[in-house]
Amino acid sequence: MRILEGGAEIISGAMRPHAELEAMLSARGWKRRVLNQLEQVSAFVAGSEGAREALARVHRRAAVEAWTADMPVLRQARALSTQRERLTRLARQRLDTLTVAPPDVTLEEALTRLEALLRQPVSQALKEGEVLVFESDHGRSKQPGPGVGGSNVPTPYLLMLPLVILTFILLMASGARELGAAFLGLFIGGSLLWPLLRSGRVRITSERLLWSPVFGEAQAVRLDSIADDGVHLDRSQFDLEVTGDRRLRARSVPNPLRLMLTLELHRQPPLLGAARSGVQLEDVALFPAKMGDAEGVCVLRPHALAFIPDRRGPQALQAVTGKPTSLNGFEADWVLEALRWLPAAEFDASVSRVVKATGGLAWAAGDAHFVPGLPVWLAIRIRRGEQVLLGRAEWLYIAAAERLLQGWRKRPELPPPA
């Protein structure tokens, strides 16, 4: 009986801490409340083993001795068990907002992980040795996007536009001109303001994906923790959801296609961690080019060049990562630009795989030569027999193209022996 009485006291004493913790996790500002009372959470976890053992003893004795349902200690044990089940579900839900919570995680494990995550807030500053790879520009891309018809405008605004125009016309036709003008103004203002309030800054570094919203807390996910199915885009709002060691939801992201492609490349080999050196390959120039009737991009190196036809972006991505992709609507130059984070040998090997996968071609410097003439920003002509590659260097690669093409000039033929 002393053992039972001790268990009854433990159960009775556990009711209040369980109720306080439930109220804490149920509150609207639960994160702040947990952070302010971390010692209380730690104490709860430390003392929960005694409560579990006491509950087990009471339920075991009740089954062996066939206690009646109205026995006070049994009623209290059942109430505490119900409270623990409810609290476990709540703790899992809260944990699942920050990271993936396994469905079988115990109450104590959920609280321990929750406490550890809240103790380590996301730092927006780059750590020592962390290199910035990508940053959103807060502008709409000129490239095709993931919205309706390849647009970079969220779907709801495009779907609402015909209805808004029709309503405006009806109001103006009925004589309610002031109401029509006010309605149109409210729609335009709301369309501009709402995405701005939801927006923020997205950055990809050599280690993490970072999201810094205009309002709210910063979020981050380690790149090496993101699984193949861990990246999803809500095409209606351009919200990016990423699951890894933590959960991240970036809202109204600009240029989502470029962001998702960069994330896909840097979260897995060969580019995973490659940017830690902080150095991009310099002896390379990328420029738009044309081979016969085929348009594409040229990769110029000191010893070779590669030509990748247009509309081969997904094939280029798959050639680099070795995995199928659902991304589409981008060109191979985005992939090739990212490869500059690799060392020279790995860069060349990756470009060779891209050439093979996209049906491109490769020329060695000894088999082809540069035909000088116009400045490289106007025209680049490289000839191999009867084949001619035509292109022009854009401003980012003008200096590199001029330097590399010095080694591609045709060597003078030796005079015949006397």
XYZ file of C-alpha atoms in Angstrom, residues 217-403:
187
model
C 11.150 35.091 -37.534
C 14.022 34.034 -39.758
C 14.054 30.391 -40.870
C 16.838 28.140 -42.135
C 17.379 24.597 -43.393
C 20.710 22.820 -43.777
C 21.280 21.940 -47.433
C 22.613 18.464 -46.649
C 19.427 17.627 -44.721
C 16.985 18.291 -47.597
C 15.612 15.065 -49.086
C 14.697 14.500 -52.740
C 11.019 15.123 -51.952
C 11.716 17.934 -49.489
C 11.139 20.915 -51.804
C 7.665 22.020 -52.899
C 6.337 25.175 -54.536
C 2.805 26.457 -53.985
C 2.220 27.777 -57.493
C -0.815 29.796 -56.453
C 1.212 32.102 -54.170
C 4.857 31.292 -55.078
C 5.400 29.991 -51.541
C 8.376 27.644 -51.217
C 8.134 24.851 -48.635
C 11.353 23.048 -47.713
C 11.744 20.184 -45.241
C 15.057 19.119 -43.751
C 16.485 19.397 -40.261
C 13.908 22.176 -39.882
C 10.833 23.291 -41.774
C 10.958 26.454 -43.871
C 8.212 28.306 -45.713
C 9.351 31.235 -47.825
C 6.390 33.328 -48.991
C 5.928 35.142 -52.304
C 9.451 34.344 -53.448
C 10.632 36.243 -56.549
C 12.075 34.221 -59.404
C 11.039 30.893 -57.829
C 12.264 28.810 -60.757
C 15.854 30.096 -60.471
C 15.694 29.616 -56.699
C 14.472 26.027 -56.936
C 17.075 25.167 -59.566
C 19.909 26.618 -57.470
C 18.629 24.772 -54.425
C 18.375 21.522 -56.381
C 21.978 21.857 -57.533
C 23.566 22.834 -54.222
C 21.731 20.399 -51.950
C 23.395 17.333 -53.477
C 26.695 16.251 -55.079
C 28.712 17.353 -56.891
C 27.854 20.934 -55.856
C 26.937 20.200 -52.223
C 29.510 22.152 -50.195
C 31.522 23.058 -53.312
C 31.030 26.793 -52.686
C 32.836 26.633 -49.323
C 36.057 27.559 -51.097
C 34.501 30.906 -51.961
C 36.153 30.770 -55.390
C 34.517 30.308 -58.786
C 36.404 28.955 -61.773
C 37.860 31.888 -63.748
C 39.175 30.248 -66.938
C 35.715 29.848 -68.420
C 33.380 32.017 -70.495
C 29.703 31.349 -71.169
C 27.991 33.116 -74.042
C 24.971 32.659 -76.326
C 25.966 30.979 -79.572
C 24.643 29.455 -82.749
C 25.762 26.361 -84.628
C 24.095 26.257 -88.016
C 20.388 26.680 -87.330
C 20.687 25.531 -83.705
C 20.844 28.173 -80.979
C 22.300 27.500 -77.564
C 25.130 28.368 -75.177
C 28.874 27.936 -75.585
C 31.203 26.961 -72.736
C 34.677 28.235 -73.630
C 37.743 26.823 -71.842
C 41.476 27.179 -72.591
C 41.683 23.679 -74.075
C 38.162 23.012 -75.387
C 34.682 24.364 -75.969
C 31.242 22.859 -75.636
C 27.987 23.845 -77.355
C 24.710 23.041 -75.581
C 21.489 23.519 -77.612
C 18.583 25.535 -76.213
C 15.644 23.908 -74.411
C 17.881 21.315 -72.762
C 17.847 22.675 -69.204
C 16.221 19.666 -67.482
C 18.539 17.245 -69.311
C 21.538 19.312 -68.225
C 20.381 19.297 -64.612
C 19.821 15.548 -64.627
C 23.259 15.003 -66.171
C 24.885 16.923 -63.307
C 22.952 15.440 -60.372
C 22.362 11.975 -61.808
C 18.705 12.146 -60.726
C 15.457 12.820 -62.638
C 13.877 16.229 -62.126
C 10.382 17.686 -62.399
C 11.717 21.207 -62.970
C 11.362 22.617 -66.462
C 11.216 25.921 -68.320
C 14.862 26.893 -67.796
C 17.914 26.846 -70.034
C 21.181 24.981 -69.533
C 23.167 28.199 -68.966
C 21.794 28.425 -65.406
C 23.151 24.955 -64.699
C 26.492 25.675 -66.353
C 26.904 28.915 -64.416
C 26.453 27.045 -61.130
C 29.128 24.531 -62.133
C 31.768 27.260 -61.855
C 31.882 26.547 -58.105
C 33.561 23.224 -58.950
C 37.319 22.697 -59.356
C 38.528 22.673 -62.973
C 38.655 18.877 -63.385
C 35.165 18.368 -61.929
C 33.824 21.266 -63.996
C 35.112 19.732 -67.224
C 33.774 16.289 -66.305
C 30.322 17.730 -65.538
C 30.247 19.709 -68.794
C 31.151 16.542 -70.702
C 28.172 14.751 -69.138
C 25.918 17.692 -70.058
C 27.138 17.613 -73.675
C 26.386 13.908 -73.930
C 22.945 14.204 -72.288
C 21.807 17.195 -74.357
C 23.080 16.174 -77.783
C 25.606 19.000 -77.821
C 29.100 18.966 -79.250
C 32.652 19.523 -78.012
C 35.711 20.828 -79.860
C 39.325 20.660 -78.751
C 41.471 23.774 -79.106
C 43.823 21.968 -81.487
C 40.997 21.085 -83.867
C 39.372 24.514 -84.135
C 40.502 28.140 -84.218
C 39.172 31.604 -83.450
C 38.675 33.908 -86.441
C 39.512 37.460 -85.261
C 37.588 40.433 -86.518
C 34.893 42.295 -84.610
C 35.067 42.883 -80.828
C 33.936 39.820 -78.848
C 30.898 41.665 -77.501
C 29.677 41.983 -81.093
C 30.708 38.655 -82.582
C 32.808 35.572 -81.858
C 33.586 33.223 -84.748
C 35.243 29.843 -84.119
C 35.800 27.540 -87.086
C 36.402 23.826 -87.308
C 36.674 22.705 -90.911
C 33.399 23.671 -92.573
C 31.606 24.116 -89.214
C 31.363 27.574 -87.689
C 30.237 28.529 -84.208
C 28.914 32.087 -83.976
C 28.376 33.903 -80.713
C 28.952 37.067 -78.733
C 30.222 37.667 -75.213
C 27.912 39.384 -72.750
C 29.352 41.940 -70.343
C 29.999 39.499 -67.481
C 32.296 37.342 -69.625
C 33.860 39.854 -72.043
C 37.232 39.924 -70.278
C 37.351 36.146 -69.836
C 36.394 35.529 -73.470
C 39.078 37.905 -74.767
C 41.720 36.246 -72.591
